[in-house]
């Protein structure tokens, strides 16, 4: 509340104002400003002016009052524009600093020897198995490649651009992370999140959507929050609190013919070529699904050994049969794509 002027009541009683004289006197305006009723304050001010002077009797009084209002309004608008410009300048400076940081990082990357960059590029084109063989033979040190990839990562903005080289799946074909672990089959994903002892279901926040997962304790930052690696069937997903110490979540995959590389995008990825389905569970699948899984496992073993997959073998057989049926044709330049 803004006070223009105020005097103590006892002072008024002890020192009454002298009677007006013929000479000019100075009157004091006292009123309280209520932000919810600004016009009430303005009306009191006008009444005070009318009582103490003949200003309002002038023909130009109304225009002069409006002129004062316009001046104050313009002054306020100019101040607002000034503040907006200052904020805009601050934003420009921030963007300029960010651009300079990016340029500096790119300079650092450009300083990496060309030979090292070529080696990194070659590694990216090779399979994880080939990279692992190279590491064991000492062709390219893991620590050296790790440092170079970290530098590339700083510019690319990817959190884990090279994790497929190193992350081997756990026994459940998933990954054990700092705050949680997950396992998977072709049909489901199981997640286990350790929480403080005594945690009850009503303390848990668990939101499972088709492409998004959010899990945590109420009033605390989420433990898991992000876009799922692949979509799920929300109606067939469940969660519970086991022994008041672990949040257990079951996600039913939408596409049940694919291995997930990570639980949520941006997390470390596993090497799906090292995934090992439990053979004991193959008998539980229907015939078509079991045949598909067995084909996938066979093709994976063939790739690991550098041998043709089942599809490539079938193409070779078809080509041999066609060549036998048409000996008059020249197949010396024939290739199987």
mmCIF file of C-alpha atoms in Angstrom:
data_model
loop_
_atom_site.group_PDB
_atom_site.id
_atom_site.type_symbol
_atom_site.label_atom_id
_atom_site.label_comp_id
_atom_site.label_asym_id
_atom_site.label_seq_id
_atom_site.Cartn_x
_atom_site.Cartn_y
_atom_site.Cartn_z
ATOM 1 C CA UNK A 1 0.000 0.000 0.000
ATOM 2 C CA UNK A 2 1.492 3.358 -1.064
ATOM 3 C CA UNK A 3 1.064 6.408 1.225
ATOM 4 C CA UNK A 4 1.374 9.894 -0.317
ATOM 5 C CA UNK A 5 1.388 11.747 3.025
ATOM 6 C CA UNK A 6 0.104 11.109 6.534
ATOM 7 C CA UNK A 7 0.063 12.859 9.850
ATOM 8 C CA UNK A 8 -0.600 11.616 13.336
ATOM 9 C CA UNK A 9 -4.082 12.440 14.676
ATOM 10 C CA UNK A 10 -2.728 13.671 18.016
ATOM 11 C CA UNK A 11 -0.503 16.158 16.175
ATOM 12 C CA UNK A 12 -3.560 17.532 14.414
ATOM 13 C CA UNK A 13 -5.290 18.002 17.769
ATOM 14 C CA UNK A 14 -2.271 19.709 19.390
ATOM 15 C CA UNK A 15 -1.434 21.860 16.368
ATOM 16 C CA UNK A 16 -4.614 22.841 14.572
ATOM 17 C CA UNK A 17 -4.164 24.414 11.139
ATOM 18 C CA UNK A 18 -4.318 28.223 11.205
ATOM 19 C CA UNK A 19 -7.355 29.804 9.602
ATOM 20 C CA UNK A 20 -6.966 30.595 5.913
ATOM 21 C CA UNK A 21 -5.730 34.053 5.204
ATOM 22 C CA UNK A 22 -5.800 36.232 2.194
ATOM 23 C CA UNK A 23 -2.257 35.079 1.289
ATOM 24 C CA UNK A 24 -1.606 31.757 -0.534
ATOM 25 C CA UNK A 25 -1.567 28.635 1.694
ATOM 26 C CA UNK A 26 -0.099 25.150 1.159
ATOM 27 C CA UNK A 27 -2.516 22.260 1.760
ATOM 28 C CA UNK A 28 -1.461 18.652 2.396
ATOM 29 C CA UNK A 29 -3.123 15.763 0.574
ATOM 30 C CA UNK A 30 -3.471 12.561 2.592
ATOM 31 C CA UNK A 31 -4.920 9.360 1.129
ATOM 32 C CA UNK A 32 -4.162 5.647 0.947
ATOM 33 C CA UNK A 33 -3.741 3.917 -2.402
ATOM 34 C CA UNK A 34 -5.631 0.652 -2.872
ATOM 35 C CA UNK A 35 -4.267 -1.282 -5.920
ATOM 36 C CA UNK A 36 -7.650 -2.959 -6.367
ATOM 37 C CA UNK A 37 -9.392 0.429 -6.713
ATOM 38 C CA UNK A 38 -7.041 2.929 -8.434
ATOM 39 C CA UNK A 39 -9.939 5.086 -9.659
ATOM 40 C CA UNK A 40 -11.043 5.671 -6.059
ATOM 41 C CA UNK A 41 -7.659 7.167 -5.237
ATOM 42 C CA UNK A 42 -7.714 9.261 -8.422
ATOM 43 C CA UNK A 43 -11.182 10.560 -7.573
ATOM 44 C CA UNK A 44 -9.991 11.687 -4.127
ATOM 45 C CA UNK A 45 -7.052 13.485 -5.712
ATOM 46 C CA UNK A 46 -9.364 15.328 -8.132
ATOM 47 C CA UNK A 47 -11.728 16.267 -5.279
ATOM 48 C CA UNK A 48 -8.740 17.625 -3.330
ATOM 49 C CA UNK A 49 -7.656 19.741 -6.314
ATOM 50 C CA UNK A 50 -11.250 21.046 -6.728
ATOM 51 C CA UNK A 51 -11.435 22.020 -3.052
ATOM 52 C CA UNK A 52 -8.054 23.721 -2.926
ATOM 53 C CA UNK A 53 -8.029 25.519 -6.285
ATOM 54 C CA UNK A 54 -10.110 26.651 -9.234
ATOM 55 C CA UNK A 55 -8.092 24.515 -11.669
ATOM 56 C CA UNK A 56 -11.099 22.421 -12.721
ATOM 57 C CA UNK A 57 -13.029 25.566 -13.646
ATOM 58 C CA UNK A 58 -10.596 26.213 -16.467
ATOM 59 C CA UNK A 59 -11.831 25.352 -19.960
ATOM 60 C CA UNK A 60 -8.648 23.410 -20.679
ATOM 61 C CA UNK A 61 -8.642 21.475 -17.392
ATOM 62 C CA UNK A 62 -9.923 18.217 -18.903
ATOM 63 C CA UNK A 63 -7.451 18.313 -21.790
ATOM 64 C CA UNK A 64 -4.559 19.047 -19.445
ATOM 65 C CA UNK A 65 -5.490 16.100 -17.207
ATOM 66 C CA UNK A 66 -5.669 13.786 -20.235
ATOM 67 C CA UNK A 67 -2.296 15.116 -21.361
ATOM 68 C CA UNK A 68 -0.773 14.158 -18.006
ATOM 69 C CA UNK A 69 -2.307 10.664 -18.250
ATOM 70 C CA UNK A 70 -0.950 10.221 -21.779
ATOM 71 C CA UNK A 71 2.516 11.351 -20.707
ATOM 72 C CA UNK A 72 2.606 8.881 -17.809
ATOM 73 C CA UNK A 73 1.336 6.105 -20.075
ATOM 74 C CA UNK A 74 3.969 6.853 -22.725
ATOM 75 C CA UNK A 75 6.667 6.906 -20.059
ATOM 76 C CA UNK A 76 5.546 3.470 -18.858
ATOM 77 C CA UNK A 77 5.496 2.072 -22.415
ATOM 78 C CA UNK A 78 9.021 3.376 -23.044
ATOM 79 C CA UNK A 79 10.210 1.710 -19.855
ATOM 80 C CA UNK A 80 8.579 -1.567 -20.913
ATOM 81 C CA UNK A 81 10.223 -1.394 -24.365
ATOM 82 C CA UNK A 82 13.568 -0.665 -22.724
ATOM 83 C CA UNK A 83 13.255 -3.721 -20.453
ATOM 84 C CA UNK A 84 12.303 -5.922 -23.424
ATOM 85 C CA UNK A 85 15.313 -4.693 -25.387
ATOM 86 C CA UNK A 86 17.594 -5.419 -22.461
ATOM 87 C CA UNK A 87 16.198 -8.963 -22.200
ATOM 88 C CA UNK A 88 16.641 -9.411 -25.949
ATOM 89 C CA UNK A 89 20.252 -8.258 -25.707
ATOM 90 C CA UNK A 90 20.871 -10.738 -22.900
ATOM 91 C CA UNK A 91 19.462 -13.579 -25.027
ATOM 92 C CA UNK A 92 21.644 -12.553 -27.965
ATOM 93 C CA UNK A 93 24.718 -12.569 -25.741
ATOM 94 C CA UNK A 94 23.830 -16.050 -24.451
ATOM 95 C CA UNK A 95 23.407 -17.375 -27.998
ATOM 96 C CA UNK A 96 26.675 -15.763 -29.022
ATOM 97 C CA UNK A 97 28.474 -17.474 -26.139
ATOM 98 C CA UNK A 98 26.952 -20.843 -27.131
ATOM 99 C CA UNK A 99 28.041 -20.386 -30.749
ATOM 100 C CA UNK A 100 31.548 -19.526 -29.605
ATOM 101 C CA UNK A 101 31.618 -22.655 -27.431
ATOM 102 C CA UNK A 102 30.527 -24.837 -30.379
ATOM 103 C CA UNK A 103 33.180 -23.245 -32.624
ATOM 104 C CA UNK A 104 35.803 -23.879 -29.962
ATOM 105 C CA UNK A 105 34.772 -27.537 -29.646
ATOM 106 C CA UNK A 106 34.935 -27.955 -33.427
ATOM 107 C CA UNK A 107 38.425 -26.502 -33.415
ATOM 108 C CA UNK A 108 39.419 -29.124 -30.861
ATOM 109 C CA UNK A 109 38.022 -31.891 -33.064
ATOM 110 C CA UNK A 110 39.819 -30.496 -36.117
ATOM 111 C CA UNK A 111 43.069 -30.824 -34.181
ATOM 112 C CA UNK A 112 42.656 -34.624 -33.937
ATOM 113 C CA UNK A 113 45.197 -36.244 -36.326
ATOM 114 C CA UNK A 114 43.627 -37.372 -39.606
ATOM 115 C CA UNK A 115 44.984 -40.861 -39.117
ATOM 116 C CA UNK A 116 43.099 -41.251 -35.827
ATOM 117 C CA UNK A 117 39.871 -39.945 -37.369
ATOM 118 C CA UNK A 118 40.163 -42.449 -40.227
ATOM 119 C CA UNK A 119 40.712 -45.272 -37.743
ATOM 120 C CA UNK A 120 37.599 -44.230 -35.797
ATOM 121 C CA UNK A 121 35.538 -44.093 -38.997
ATOM 122 C CA UNK A 122 36.752 -47.556 -39.945
ATOM 123 C CA UNK A 123 35.802 -48.887 -36.533
ATOM 124 C CA UNK A 124 32.281 -47.470 -36.899
ATOM 125 C CA UNK A 125 31.832 -49.422 -40.140
ATOM 126 C CA UNK A 126 33.012 -52.684 -38.597
ATOM 127 C CA UNK A 127 30.916 -55.085 -36.553
ATOM 128 C CA UNK A 128 31.393 -55.306 -32.770
ATOM 129 C CA UNK A 129 32.933 -58.766 -33.196
ATOM 130 C CA UNK A 130 35.616 -57.415 -35.555
ATOM 131 C CA UNK A 131 36.357 -54.554 -33.187
ATOM 132 C CA UNK A 132 36.700 -56.971 -30.268
ATOM 133 C CA UNK A 133 39.148 -59.105 -32.264
ATOM 134 C CA UNK A 134 41.210 -56.010 -33.074
ATOM 135 C CA UNK A 135 41.307 -55.006 -29.433
ATOM 136 C CA UNK A 136 42.526 -58.435 -28.398
ATOM 137 C CA UNK A 137 45.252 -58.339 -31.062
ATOM 138 C CA UNK A 138 46.386 -54.859 -30.035
ATOM 139 C CA UNK A 139 45.606 -53.244 -33.431
ATOM 140 C CA UNK A 140 43.762 -50.363 -31.775
ATOM 141 C CA UNK A 141 43.808 -49.715 -28.040
ATOM 142 C CA UNK A 142 40.400 -49.452 -26.403
ATOM 143 C CA UNK A 143 41.496 -46.521 -24.221
ATOM 144 C CA UNK A 144 42.771 -44.578 -27.263
ATOM 145 C CA UNK A 145 39.530 -45.112 -29.211
ATOM 146 C CA UNK A 146 37.537 -44.262 -26.097
ATOM 147 C CA UNK A 147 39.196 -40.844 -25.818
ATOM 148 C CA UNK A 148 38.700 -40.023 -29.503
ATOM 149 C CA UNK A 149 35.044 -41.058 -29.423
ATOM 150 C CA UNK A 150 34.446 -38.952 -26.323
ATOM 151 C CA UNK A 151 35.742 -35.962 -28.251
ATOM 152 C CA UNK A 152 33.467 -36.727 -31.190
ATOM 153 C CA UNK A 153 30.602 -37.207 -28.725
ATOM 154 C CA UNK A 154 31.074 -33.684 -27.351
ATOM 155 C CA UNK A 155 30.321 -32.238 -30.781
ATOM 156 C CA UNK A 156 27.645 -34.676 -31.979
ATOM 157 C CA UNK A 157 25.508 -34.255 -28.868
ATOM 158 C CA UNK A 158 24.927 -38.039 -28.610
ATOM 159 C CA UNK A 159 25.214 -39.336 -25.078
ATOM 160 C CA UNK A 160 26.404 -42.846 -25.957
ATOM 161 C CA UNK A 161 27.580 -42.998 -29.607
ATOM 162 C CA UNK A 162 29.894 -45.943 -29.036
ATOM 163 C CA UNK A 163 28.213 -48.081 -26.381
ATOM 164 C CA UNK A 164 27.395 -50.833 -28.867
ATOM 165 C CA UNK A 165 31.149 -51.539 -28.966
ATOM 166 C CA UNK A 166 31.437 -52.288 -25.267
ATOM 167 C CA UNK A 167 28.080 -53.060 -23.603
ATOM 168 C CA UNK A 168 27.494 -56.800 -23.432
ATOM 169 C CA UNK A 169 24.013 -57.887 -22.300
ATOM 170 C CA UNK A 170 23.490 -59.353 -18.842
ATOM 171 C CA UNK A 171 22.182 -62.897 -18.335
ATOM 172 C CA UNK A 172 18.676 -61.667 -19.047
ATOM 173 C CA UNK A 173 19.641 -60.090 -22.387
ATOM 174 C CA UNK A 174 19.311 -56.601 -20.903
ATOM 175 C CA UNK A 175 21.633 -54.346 -18.946
ATOM 176 C CA UNK A 176 22.479 -53.575 -15.301
ATOM 177 C CA UNK A 177 22.631 -49.806 -14.751
ATOM 178 C CA UNK A 178 23.325 -47.670 -11.704
ATOM 179 C CA UNK A 179 19.693 -46.977 -10.764
ATOM 180 C CA UNK A 180 17.926 -49.960 -12.311
ATOM 181 C CA UNK A 181 18.373 -53.138 -14.317
ATOM 182 C CA UNK A 182 16.311 -54.625 -17.135
ATOM 183 C CA UNK A 183 16.013 -57.957 -18.914
ATOM 184 C CA UNK A 184 14.051 -59.044 -21.951
ATOM 185 C CA UNK A 185 12.629 -61.819 -24.032
ATOM 186 C CA UNK A 186 11.240 -61.336 -27.530
ATOM 187 C CA UNK A 187 7.793 -60.716 -26.024
ATOM 188 C CA UNK A 188 8.458 -58.782 -22.792
ATOM 189 C CA UNK A 189 10.772 -56.436 -20.922
ATOM 190 C CA UNK A 190 11.207 -56.742 -17.147
ATOM 191 C CA UNK A 191 12.541 -53.860 -15.057
ATOM 192 C CA UNK A 192 13.748 -53.930 -11.442
ATOM 193 C CA UNK A 193 14.309 -50.637 -9.585
ATOM 194 C CA UNK A 194 15.736 -50.725 -6.029
ATOM 195 C CA UNK A 195 13.951 -48.258 -3.688
ATOM 196 C CA UNK A 196 14.300 -47.438 0.035
ATOM 197 C CA UNK A 197 13.027 -50.147 2.396
ATOM 198 C CA UNK A 198 9.437 -49.622 3.446
ATOM 199 C CA UNK A 199 8.325 -48.129 0.120
ATOM 200 C CA UNK A 200 4.647 -48.795 -0.537
ATOM 201 C CA UNK A 201 2.682 -48.720 -3.774
ATOM 202 C CA UNK A 202 0.986 -45.429 -2.888
ATOM 203 C CA UNK A 203 4.391 -43.737 -2.751
ATOM 204 C CA UNK A 204 5.212 -44.758 -6.352
ATOM 205 C CA UNK A 205 4.636 -42.788 -9.563
ATOM 206 C CA UNK A 206 4.506 -45.108 -12.590
ATOM 207 C CA UNK A 207 3.218 -43.870 -15.950
ATOM 208 C CA UNK A 208 3.371 -46.361 -18.821
ATOM 209 C CA UNK A 209 2.414 -45.059 -22.252
ATOM 210 C CA UNK A 210 2.812 -46.523 -25.715
ATOM 211 C CA UNK A 211 6.185 -44.871 -26.316
ATOM 212 C CA UNK A 212 7.054 -43.325 -22.940
ATOM 213 C CA UNK A 213 7.897 -44.471 -19.424
ATOM 214 C CA UNK A 214 8.117 -42.487 -16.181
ATOM 215 C CA UNK A 215 8.879 -44.146 -12.831
ATOM 216 C CA UNK A 216 9.859 -42.688 -9.472
ATOM 217 C CA UNK A 217 8.906 -41.847 -5.907
ATOM 218 C CA UNK A 218 6.397 -39.063 -5.231
ATOM 219 C CA UNK A 219 8.063 -35.762 -4.400
ATOM 220 C CA UNK A 220 11.427 -36.875 -5.872
ATOM 221 C CA UNK A 221 12.979 -36.641 -9.361
ATOM 222 C CA UNK A 222 12.001 -39.566 -11.655
ATOM 223 C CA UNK A 223 14.304 -42.575 -11.583
ATOM 224 C CA UNK A 224 13.413 -43.435 -15.200
ATOM 225 C CA UNK A 225 11.857 -40.973 -17.630
ATOM 226 C CA UNK A 226 12.138 -41.035 -21.406
ATOM 227 C CA UNK A 227 11.027 -42.396 -24.751
ATOM 228 C CA UNK A 228 11.005 -46.188 -24.890
ATOM 229 C CA UNK A 229 13.323 -47.907 -27.379
ATOM 230 C CA UNK A 230 10.251 -49.387 -29.079
ATOM 231 C CA UNK A 231 6.497 -49.129 -28.459
ATOM 232 C CA UNK A 232 4.624 -51.311 -25.954
ATOM 233 C CA UNK A 233 1.037 -52.370 -25.260
ATOM 234 C CA UNK A 234 0.043 -50.222 -22.238
ATOM 235 C CA UNK A 235 -3.015 -52.353 -21.427
ATOM 236 C CA UNK A 236 -0.794 -55.425 -21.092
ATOM 237 C CA UNK A 237 1.841 -53.739 -18.888
ATOM 238 C CA UNK A 238 1.954 -54.091 -15.081
ATOM 239 C CA UNK A 239 3.944 -52.883 -12.091
ATOM 240 C CA UNK A 240 4.163 -53.715 -8.381
ATOM 241 C CA UNK A 241 6.331 -53.164 -5.306
ATOM 242 C CA UNK A 242 8.163 -56.340 -4.261
ATOM 243 C CA UNK A 243 9.084 -56.724 -0.557
ATOM 244 C CA UNK A 244 8.645 -52.946 -0.137
ATOM 245 C CA UNK A 245 12.151 -52.527 -1.581
ATOM 246 C CA UNK A 246 11.932 -53.056 -5.344
ATOM 247 C CA UNK A 247 9.647 -51.672 -8.055
ATOM 248 C CA UNK A 248 9.009 -54.440 -10.569
ATOM 249 C CA UNK A 249 7.641 -53.534 -14.021
ATOM 250 C CA UNK A 250 6.573 -55.769 -16.898
ATOM 251 C CA UNK A 251 6.302 -54.233 -20.373
ATOM 252 C CA UNK A 252 4.689 -56.160 -23.219
ATOM 253 C CA UNK A 253 6.393 -55.384 -26.520
ATOM 254 C CA UNK A 254 4.295 -54.303 -29.481
ATOM 255 C CA UNK A 255 6.740 -55.849 -31.953
ATOM 256 C CA UNK A 256 7.577 -59.255 -30.497
ATOM 257 C CA UNK A 257 10.164 -60.165 -33.129
ATOM 258 C CA UNK A 258 12.857 -57.669 -32.159
ATOM 259 C CA UNK A 259 15.486 -57.377 -29.428
ATOM 260 C CA UNK A 260 15.709 -53.991 -27.711
ATOM 261 C CA UNK A 261 19.117 -52.308 -27.565
ATOM 262 C CA UNK A 262 18.156 -50.143 -24.574
ATOM 263 C CA UNK A 263 15.175 -49.537 -22.316
ATOM 264 C CA UNK A 264 14.818 -45.823 -23.098
ATOM 265 C CA UNK A 265 16.467 -43.878 -25.873
ATOM 266 C CA UNK A 266 19.659 -42.163 -24.753
ATOM 267 C CA UNK A 267 20.625 -44.903 -22.297
ATOM 268 C CA UNK A 268 23.621 -47.209 -22.940
ATOM 269 C CA UNK A 269 22.900 -49.806 -25.639
ATOM 270 C CA UNK A 270 23.672 -53.506 -25.621
ATOM 271 C CA UNK A 271 25.221 -55.531 -28.410
ATOM 272 C CA UNK A 272 22.189 -57.475 -29.668
ATOM 273 C CA UNK A 273 24.489 -59.845 -31.558
ATOM 274 C CA UNK A 274 25.440 -61.281 -28.165
ATOM 275 C CA UNK A 275 21.841 -61.867 -27.056
ATOM 276 C CA UNK A 276 21.210 -65.518 -26.154
ATOM 277 C CA UNK A 277 17.544 -66.617 -25.999
ATOM 278 C CA UNK A 278 16.756 -69.338 -23.495
ATOM 279 C CA UNK A 279 16.273 -72.478 -25.555
ATOM 280 C CA UNK A 280 14.091 -73.966 -22.840
ATOM 281 C CA UNK A 281 11.456 -71.345 -23.606
ATOM 282 C CA UNK A 282 11.332 -71.998 -27.351
ATOM 283 C CA UNK A 283 9.014 -74.938 -26.780
ATOM 284 C CA UNK A 284 6.475 -72.578 -25.209
ATOM 285 C CA UNK A 285 6.149 -70.588 -28.440
ATOM 286 C CA UNK A 286 3.743 -71.343 -31.252
ATOM 287 C CA UNK A 287 5.176 -73.098 -34.320
ATOM 288 C CA UNK A 288 5.451 -70.002 -36.525
ATOM 289 C CA UNK A 289 7.105 -67.892 -33.826
ATOM 290 C CA UNK A 290 9.498 -70.709 -32.857
ATOM 291 C CA UNK A 291 10.573 -71.146 -36.485
ATOM 292 C CA UNK A 292 11.196 -67.407 -36.772
ATOM 293 C CA UNK A 293 13.274 -67.348 -33.590
ATOM 294 C CA UNK A 294 15.294 -70.402 -34.627
ATOM 295 C CA UNK A 295 15.959 -68.779 -38.014
ATOM 296 C CA UNK A 296 17.132 -65.590 -36.296
ATOM 297 C CA UNK A 297 19.464 -67.570 -34.016
ATOM 298 C CA UNK A 298 20.893 -69.533 -36.950
ATOM 299 C CA UNK A 299 21.476 -66.381 -39.015
ATOM 300 C CA UNK A 300 23.175 -64.730 -36.062
ATOM 301 C CA UNK A 301 25.570 -67.647 -35.586
ATOM 302 C CA UNK A 302 26.347 -67.636 -39.312
ATOM 303 C CA UNK A 303 27.130 -63.911 -39.253
ATOM 304 C CA UNK A 304 29.409 -64.315 -36.248
ATOM 305 C CA UNK A 305 31.364 -66.986 -38.116
ATOM 306 C CA UNK A 306 31.438 -64.993 -41.364
ATOM 307 C CA UNK A 307 29.194 -67.515 -43.148
ATOM 308 C CA UNK A 308 26.120 -66.867 -45.334
ATOM 309 C CA UNK A 309 22.721 -66.515 -43.655
ATOM 310 C CA UNK A 310 19.745 -68.736 -44.456
ATOM 311 C CA UNK A 311 18.420 -66.213 -47.002
ATOM 312 C CA UNK A 312 21.805 -65.962 -48.698
ATOM 313 C CA UNK A 313 22.119 -69.756 -48.786
ATOM 314 C CA UNK A 314 18.672 -70.012 -50.375
ATOM 315 C CA UNK A 315 19.672 -67.503 -53.068
ATOM 316 C CA UNK A 316 22.838 -69.482 -53.769
ATOM 317 C CA UNK A 317 20.846 -72.693 -54.165
ATOM 318 C CA UNK A 318 18.418 -70.993 -56.546
ATOM 319 C CA UNK A 319 21.295 -69.612 -58.609
ATOM 320 C CA UNK A 320 23.000 -73.030 -58.791
ATOM 321 C CA UNK A 321 19.735 -74.636 -59.900
ATOM 322 C CA UNK A 322 19.179 -71.981 -62.552
ATOM 323 C CA UNK A 323 22.773 -72.345 -63.795
ATOM 324 C CA UNK A 324 22.321 -76.103 -64.090
ATOM 325 C CA UNK A 325 19.114 -75.653 -66.085
ATOM 326 C CA UNK A 326 20.725 -73.085 -68.452
ATOM 327 C CA UNK A 327 24.290 -74.218 -69.243
ATOM 328 C CA UNK A 328 24.277 -72.090 -72.404
ATOM 329 C CA UNK A 329 24.357 -68.878 -70.351
ATOM 330 C CA UNK A 330 27.502 -67.204 -68.983
ATOM 331 C CA UNK A 331 27.313 -66.756 -65.200
ATOM 332 C CA UNK A 332 30.926 -65.782 -64.597
ATOM 333 C CA UNK A 333 29.959 -62.232 -63.636
ATOM 334 C CA UNK A 334 26.900 -63.223 -61.605
ATOM 335 C CA UNK A 335 26.745 -61.909 -58.065
ATOM 336 C CA UNK A 336 24.357 -62.617 -55.222
ATOM 337 C CA UNK A 337 23.146 -59.396 -53.590
#
